Short mmCIF file of N, CA and C and ligand atoms in Angstrom, two decimals:
data_model
loop_
_atom_site.label_atom_id
_atom_site.label_comp_id
_atom_site.label_asym_id
_atom_site.label_seq_id
_atom_site.Cartn_x
_atom_site.Cartn_y
_atom_site.Cartn_z
N MET A 1 19.13 68.39 65.17
CA MET A 1 18.04 69.09 65.86
C MET A 1 18.29 69.91 67.00
N ARG A 2 17.88 71.06 67.03
CA ARG A 2 18.19 71.90 68.23
C ARG A 2 17.52 71.53 69.44
N GLN A 3 18.29 71.32 70.52
CA GLN A 3 17.56 71.06 71.68
C GLN A 3 18.23 71.49 73.03
N TYR A 4 17.66 71.76 73.96
CA TYR A 4 18.22 72.30 75.07
C TYR A 4 18.60 71.16 76.03
N CYS A 5 19.84 71.23 76.58
CA CYS A 5 20.36 70.27 77.46
C CYS A 5 20.22 70.80 78.73
N SER A 6 19.43 70.25 79.84
CA SER A 6 19.45 70.81 81.11
C SER A 6 20.58 70.63 82.10
N VAL A 7 21.45 69.67 81.37
CA VAL A 7 22.67 69.32 82.28
C VAL A 7 23.67 70.51 81.84
N CYS A 8 23.94 70.71 80.50
CA CYS A 8 24.94 71.72 79.98
C CYS A 8 24.41 73.17 80.27
N LYS A 9 23.01 73.34 80.27
CA LYS A 9 22.42 74.57 80.46
C LYS A 9 22.55 75.32 79.17
N SER A 10 22.59 74.64 78.01
CA SER A 10 22.56 75.40 76.76
C SER A 10 22.04 74.43 75.68
N GLU A 11 21.92 75.31 74.44
CA GLU A 11 21.32 74.64 73.40
C GLU A 11 22.38 73.95 72.41
N PHE A 12 22.07 72.90 71.89
CA PHE A 12 23.02 72.36 70.94
C PHE A 12 22.20 71.80 69.68
N ASP A 13 23.01 71.48 68.56
CA ASP A 13 22.47 70.97 67.56
C ASP A 13 22.86 69.37 67.79
N MET A 14 21.86 68.71 67.90
CA MET A 14 21.97 67.26 68.38
C MET A 14 21.89 66.30 67.38
N GLU A 15 22.62 65.22 67.49
CA GLU A 15 22.36 64.11 66.61
C GLU A 15 21.25 63.14 67.07
N ILE A 16 20.40 62.64 66.13
CA ILE A 16 19.42 61.83 66.53
C ILE A 16 19.98 60.34 66.77
N ILE A 17 19.72 59.88 67.72
CA ILE A 17 20.32 58.29 67.98
C ILE A 17 19.26 57.39 67.57
N LYS A 18 18.07 57.50 68.00
CA LYS A 18 17.14 56.46 67.79
C LYS A 18 15.77 56.95 67.97
N GLN A 19 14.96 56.44 67.18
CA GLN A 19 13.58 56.88 67.26
C GLN A 19 12.80 55.61 67.83
N GLY A 20 11.94 56.09 68.92
CA GLY A 20 11.29 55.22 69.68
C GLY A 20 10.22 54.51 68.72
N SER A 21 9.70 53.43 69.14
CA SER A 21 8.68 52.60 68.31
C SER A 21 7.44 53.23 68.39
N LYS A 22 7.06 53.94 69.53
CA LYS A 22 5.81 54.63 69.62
C LYS A 22 5.82 56.01 68.91
N GLU A 23 7.12 56.28 68.30
CA GLU A 23 7.21 57.52 67.67
C GLU A 23 6.68 58.83 68.35
N ASP A 24 6.95 58.83 69.52
CA ASP A 24 6.65 60.04 70.32
C ASP A 24 7.90 60.43 71.08
N VAL A 25 8.82 59.62 70.79
CA VAL A 25 10.20 59.89 71.50
C VAL A 25 11.40 59.65 70.57
N LEU A 26 12.26 60.81 70.63
CA LEU A 26 13.49 60.60 69.77
C LEU A 26 14.68 60.77 70.89
N TRP A 27 15.46 60.05 70.58
CA TRP A 27 16.82 59.98 71.60
C TRP A 27 18.04 60.96 70.82
N LEU A 28 18.30 61.90 71.59
CA LEU A 28 19.42 62.88 70.99
C LEU A 28 20.46 62.76 71.88
N LYS A 29 21.69 62.84 71.10
CA LYS A 29 22.88 63.00 71.92
C LYS A 29 23.53 64.26 72.09
N CYS A 30 23.65 64.62 73.30
CA CYS A 30 24.28 65.88 73.57
C CYS A 30 25.70 65.99 73.40
N PRO A 31 26.25 66.86 72.45
CA PRO A 31 27.74 66.92 72.28
C PRO A 31 28.37 67.58 73.40
N GLY A 32 27.64 68.21 74.27
CA GLY A 32 28.35 68.96 75.37
C GLY A 32 28.81 67.80 76.62
N CYS A 33 27.71 67.09 77.03
CA CYS A 33 28.02 66.26 78.13
C CYS A 33 28.04 64.67 77.59
N GLN A 34 27.71 64.53 76.34
CA GLN A 34 27.67 63.27 75.76
C GLN A 34 26.60 62.09 76.32
N GLY A 35 25.68 62.99 76.97
CA GLY A 35 24.56 62.26 77.57
C GLY A 35 23.35 62.15 76.57
N PHE A 36 22.56 61.14 76.81
CA PHE A 36 21.40 61.03 75.82
C PHE A 36 20.09 61.63 76.54
N LEU A 37 19.38 62.24 75.73
CA LEU A 37 18.18 62.88 76.31
C LEU A 37 17.02 62.60 75.35
N PRO A 38 15.77 62.40 75.87
CA PRO A 38 14.85 62.10 75.09
C PRO A 38 14.15 63.33 74.72
N HIS A 39 13.75 63.48 73.42
CA HIS A 39 12.95 64.70 72.69
C HIS A 39 11.60 64.25 72.55
N LEU A 40 10.72 64.79 73.36
CA LEU A 40 9.22 64.27 73.14
C LEU A 40 8.62 65.19 72.22
N ARG A 41 7.74 64.61 71.38
CA ARG A 41 7.02 65.36 70.56
C ARG A 41 5.60 65.32 70.99
N ASP A 42 4.79 66.18 70.39
CA ASP A 42 3.27 66.22 70.72
C ASP A 42 3.17 66.04 72.23
N GLU A 43 3.78 66.85 72.97
CA GLU A 43 3.68 66.83 74.50
C GLU A 43 2.28 66.77 75.03
N ASP A 44 1.46 67.40 74.35
CA ASP A 44 -0.02 67.44 74.75
C ASP A 44 -0.91 66.69 73.86
N SER A 45 -0.27 65.74 73.21
CA SER A 45 -1.18 64.91 72.39
C SER A 45 -2.18 63.96 73.16
N GLU A 46 -3.18 63.47 72.56
CA GLU A 46 -4.20 62.77 73.18
C GLU A 46 -3.62 61.48 73.77
N ALA A 47 -2.56 60.89 73.07
CA ALA A 47 -1.77 59.48 73.49
C ALA A 47 -1.17 59.91 74.90
N ASN A 48 -0.62 61.08 74.83
CA ASN A 48 0.08 61.24 76.16
C ASN A 48 -1.17 61.59 77.35
N LYS A 49 -2.03 62.11 77.18
CA LYS A 49 -3.14 62.28 78.11
C LYS A 49 -3.46 60.87 78.53
N SER A 50 -3.62 60.01 77.77
CA SER A 50 -4.27 58.70 78.16
C SER A 50 -3.21 57.74 78.83
N SER A 51 -1.93 58.21 78.96
CA SER A 51 -1.03 57.36 79.50
C SER A 51 -1.31 57.28 81.01
N GLU A 52 -0.55 56.42 81.51
CA GLU A 52 -0.84 56.20 83.01
C GLU A 52 -0.08 57.20 83.84
N ILE A 53 0.65 58.00 83.24
CA ILE A 53 1.27 58.97 84.08
C ILE A 53 0.58 60.08 84.57
N VAL A 54 0.29 60.17 85.78
CA VAL A 54 -0.31 61.36 86.39
C VAL A 54 0.48 62.30 86.85
N GLU A 55 0.52 63.59 86.35
CA GLU A 55 1.22 64.74 86.78
C GLU A 55 0.72 65.24 88.01
N GLU A 56 1.35 65.23 89.18
CA GLU A 56 0.78 65.91 90.22
C GLU A 56 1.91 66.78 90.77
N PRO A 57 1.34 67.85 91.21
CA PRO A 57 2.41 68.89 91.64
C PRO A 57 2.86 68.33 93.11
N LEU A 58 4.21 68.69 93.20
CA LEU A 58 4.96 68.09 94.30
C LEU A 58 5.19 69.39 95.25
N ALA A 59 5.25 69.09 96.51
CA ALA A 59 5.76 69.99 97.64
C ALA A 59 6.82 69.37 98.29
N LEU A 60 7.81 70.26 98.71
CA LEU A 60 9.03 69.65 99.33
C LEU A 60 8.62 68.80 100.48
N GLU A 61 7.65 69.25 101.15
CA GLU A 61 7.17 68.49 102.44
C GLU A 61 6.62 67.01 102.16
N ASP A 62 6.23 66.88 100.86
CA ASP A 62 5.80 65.62 100.58
C ASP A 62 6.77 64.70 100.35
N LEU A 63 8.00 65.10 100.18
CA LEU A 63 9.15 64.35 99.88
C LEU A 63 10.06 63.99 101.08
N ASP A 64 10.47 62.97 101.36
CA ASP A 64 11.41 62.30 102.30
C ASP A 64 12.87 62.71 101.98
N VAL A 65 13.16 64.16 101.85
CA VAL A 65 14.35 64.27 101.28
C VAL A 65 15.61 63.97 102.13
N GLU A 66 15.40 63.61 103.25
CA GLU A 66 16.50 63.10 104.24
C GLU A 66 17.00 61.83 103.68
N ASN A 67 16.20 61.08 103.09
CA ASN A 67 16.52 59.63 102.68
C ASN A 67 16.50 59.63 101.24
N ALA A 68 16.62 60.68 100.39
CA ALA A 68 16.74 60.78 99.05
C ALA A 68 17.92 60.04 98.42
N LYS A 69 17.57 59.31 97.31
CA LYS A 69 18.71 58.60 96.87
C LYS A 69 19.40 59.55 95.81
N GLU A 70 20.77 59.50 95.58
CA GLU A 70 21.41 60.47 94.48
C GLU A 70 21.16 59.81 93.21
N TYR A 71 20.80 60.75 92.32
CA TYR A 71 20.52 59.95 91.04
C TYR A 71 21.74 59.78 90.37
N SER A 72 21.76 58.55 89.67
CA SER A 72 22.95 58.26 88.64
C SER A 72 22.39 57.26 87.80
N GLU A 73 22.67 57.35 86.56
CA GLU A 73 22.05 56.59 85.46
C GLU A 73 22.36 55.08 85.53
N ASP A 74 23.52 54.69 86.49
CA ASP A 74 23.82 53.43 86.55
C ASP A 74 22.77 52.69 87.79
N GLN A 75 22.25 53.52 88.47
CA GLN A 75 21.37 53.03 89.59
C GLN A 75 19.96 52.45 89.06
N VAL A 76 19.24 51.62 89.84
CA VAL A 76 17.99 51.34 89.39
C VAL A 76 17.12 51.72 90.57
N PHE A 77 16.11 52.16 90.30
CA PHE A 77 15.00 52.81 91.09
C PHE A 77 13.76 52.10 91.21
N VAL A 78 13.04 52.45 92.38
CA VAL A 78 11.70 51.77 92.57
C VAL A 78 10.60 52.87 92.58
N LEU A 79 9.41 52.49 92.08
CA LEU A 79 8.23 53.59 92.07
C LEU A 79 8.25 54.09 93.67
N GLY A 80 7.95 55.29 93.34
CA GLY A 80 7.70 56.12 94.84
C GLY A 80 9.08 56.62 95.47
N GLU A 81 10.08 56.00 94.99
CA GLU A 81 11.37 56.41 95.56
C GLU A 81 11.74 57.95 95.34
N VAL A 82 12.19 58.52 96.48
CA VAL A 82 12.70 59.92 96.42
C VAL A 82 14.17 60.07 96.00
N ILE A 83 14.35 60.77 94.88
CA ILE A 83 15.83 60.90 94.54
C ILE A 83 16.22 62.61 94.40
N HIS A 84 17.55 62.65 94.34
CA HIS A 84 18.14 63.93 94.37
C HIS A 84 19.02 63.86 93.29
N HIS A 85 18.80 64.97 92.36
CA HIS A 85 19.61 65.19 91.11
C HIS A 85 20.53 66.11 91.38
N ARG A 86 21.86 65.81 91.39
CA ARG A 86 22.88 66.66 91.88
C ARG A 86 23.08 67.76 90.84
N SER A 87 23.09 67.55 89.46
CA SER A 87 23.34 68.77 88.63
C SER A 87 22.46 69.77 88.77
N TRP A 88 21.03 69.44 89.00
CA TRP A 88 19.97 70.40 89.03
C TRP A 88 19.71 70.84 90.46
N ASN A 89 20.38 70.04 91.30
CA ASN A 89 20.02 70.41 92.76
C ASN A 89 18.42 70.27 93.20
N ASP A 90 17.76 69.36 92.48
CA ASP A 90 16.32 69.16 92.66
C ASP A 90 15.99 67.81 93.14
N TYR A 91 14.81 67.85 94.03
CA TYR A 91 14.43 66.56 94.47
C TYR A 91 13.13 65.88 93.59
N GLY A 92 13.20 64.86 93.42
CA GLY A 92 11.94 64.33 92.75
C GLY A 92 11.55 62.85 93.18
N LYS A 93 10.39 62.37 92.61
CA LYS A 93 9.85 61.08 93.02
C LYS A 93 9.55 60.33 91.80
N ILE A 94 9.88 58.87 91.87
CA ILE A 94 9.84 58.04 90.75
C ILE A 94 8.34 57.99 90.53
N ILE A 95 7.67 58.19 89.47
CA ILE A 95 6.14 58.11 89.22
C ILE A 95 5.80 57.15 88.38
N SER A 96 6.82 56.57 87.40
CA SER A 96 6.61 55.50 86.42
C SER A 96 7.93 55.10 86.03
N LYS A 97 7.74 53.70 85.41
CA LYS A 97 9.00 53.41 84.65
C LYS A 97 8.58 52.85 83.30
N SER A 98 9.57 52.80 82.38
CA SER A 98 9.39 52.41 81.20
C SER A 98 10.65 51.84 80.43
N THR A 99 10.45 50.86 79.60
CA THR A 99 11.68 50.30 78.79
C THR A 99 11.68 50.73 77.42
N LEU A 100 12.64 51.28 76.85
CA LEU A 100 12.72 51.96 75.48
C LEU A 100 13.23 50.85 74.55
N PRO A 101 13.12 50.94 73.25
CA PRO A 101 13.59 50.10 72.39
C PRO A 101 15.22 50.02 72.55
N GLY A 102 15.71 48.74 72.30
CA GLY A 102 17.12 48.53 72.75
C GLY A 102 17.29 48.28 74.21
N ASN A 103 16.25 47.87 74.94
CA ASN A 103 16.21 47.59 76.15
C ASN A 103 16.75 48.65 77.10
N ARG A 104 16.65 49.75 76.91
CA ARG A 104 16.99 50.84 77.64
C ARG A 104 16.03 51.21 78.68
N LYS A 105 16.26 51.15 79.96
CA LYS A 105 15.40 51.35 81.10
C LYS A 105 15.34 52.95 81.33
N THR A 106 14.15 53.24 81.55
CA THR A 106 14.04 54.77 81.96
C THR A 106 12.94 54.73 83.15
N VAL A 107 13.21 55.82 83.96
CA VAL A 107 12.17 56.12 85.04
C VAL A 107 11.66 57.67 84.73
N TRP A 108 10.36 57.76 84.90
CA TRP A 108 9.79 59.12 84.99
C TRP A 108 9.92 59.74 86.26
N VAL A 109 10.32 60.86 86.52
CA VAL A 109 10.64 61.49 87.73
C VAL A 109 9.81 62.82 87.88
N GLN A 110 9.08 63.07 89.00
CA GLN A 110 8.35 64.31 89.08
C GLN A 110 9.30 65.19 90.01
N PHE A 111 9.92 66.13 89.38
CA PHE A 111 10.86 66.94 90.24
C PHE A 111 10.09 68.06 90.72
N LEU A 112 10.65 68.62 91.75
CA LEU A 112 9.88 69.86 92.42
C LEU A 112 10.04 71.10 91.42
N ARG A 113 11.19 71.29 90.77
CA ARG A 113 11.30 72.33 90.07
C ARG A 113 11.48 72.16 88.46
N GLN A 114 11.90 71.02 88.11
CA GLN A 114 12.22 70.83 86.78
C GLN A 114 10.93 70.06 86.22
N GLY A 115 9.82 69.80 87.10
CA GLY A 115 8.61 69.05 86.55
C GLY A 115 8.98 67.62 86.27
N LYS A 116 8.22 67.15 85.26
CA LYS A 116 8.27 65.76 84.97
C LYS A 116 9.46 65.53 83.96
N VAL A 117 10.32 64.49 84.21
CA VAL A 117 11.53 64.41 83.27
C VAL A 117 11.71 62.83 83.26
N GLN A 118 12.09 62.54 82.27
CA GLN A 118 12.46 60.97 81.88
C GLN A 118 13.92 60.89 81.88
N LEU A 119 14.27 60.02 82.83
CA LEU A 119 15.74 59.70 83.15
C LEU A 119 16.06 58.36 82.89
N LEU A 120 17.49 58.02 82.42
CA LEU A 120 17.88 56.54 82.16
C LEU A 120 18.13 56.06 83.62
N GLU A 121 17.93 54.67 83.72
CA GLU A 121 18.46 54.16 84.68
C GLU A 121 18.95 52.52 84.41
N GLY A 122 19.74 52.15 85.24
CA GLY A 122 20.29 50.83 85.07
C GLY A 122 21.28 50.70 83.80
N VAL A 123 22.08 51.79 83.65
CA VAL A 123 22.98 51.88 82.53
C VAL A 123 24.08 51.26 82.79
N ILE A 124 24.55 50.32 82.12
CA ILE A 124 25.95 49.65 82.37
C ILE A 124 27.07 50.25 81.64
N SER A 125 27.86 50.78 82.33
CA SER A 125 29.09 51.51 81.56
C SER A 125 30.34 50.66 81.74
ZN1 LIG K 201 24.60 68.22 77.89
#
């Protein structure tokens, strides 16, 4: 499946690793950075709208960037925490948390520039 990797900044033909139980998310493995990224289908579906995630535009002044925590997939984050994503040089705020099949923990982050992104957390390597 062709998918754009925002880490590698290019498109790859990615292997599908796992399909979520809700069937709205596919996990793809990027051959470039070996990272996993969710491929969301039906982004504007009814199911998605009724989810608890509320997308609100963020402004830099809304974020306490001085105390932002550096994002790393082995870290664990709390709701409302401000993070900095080094690869994207973008700041964001944790707006929701969820657990995927296989007990993979993720956080939804509202970034200033990237918008709403789902990232892994608590990965034990
Ligand atoms: Zn990549």
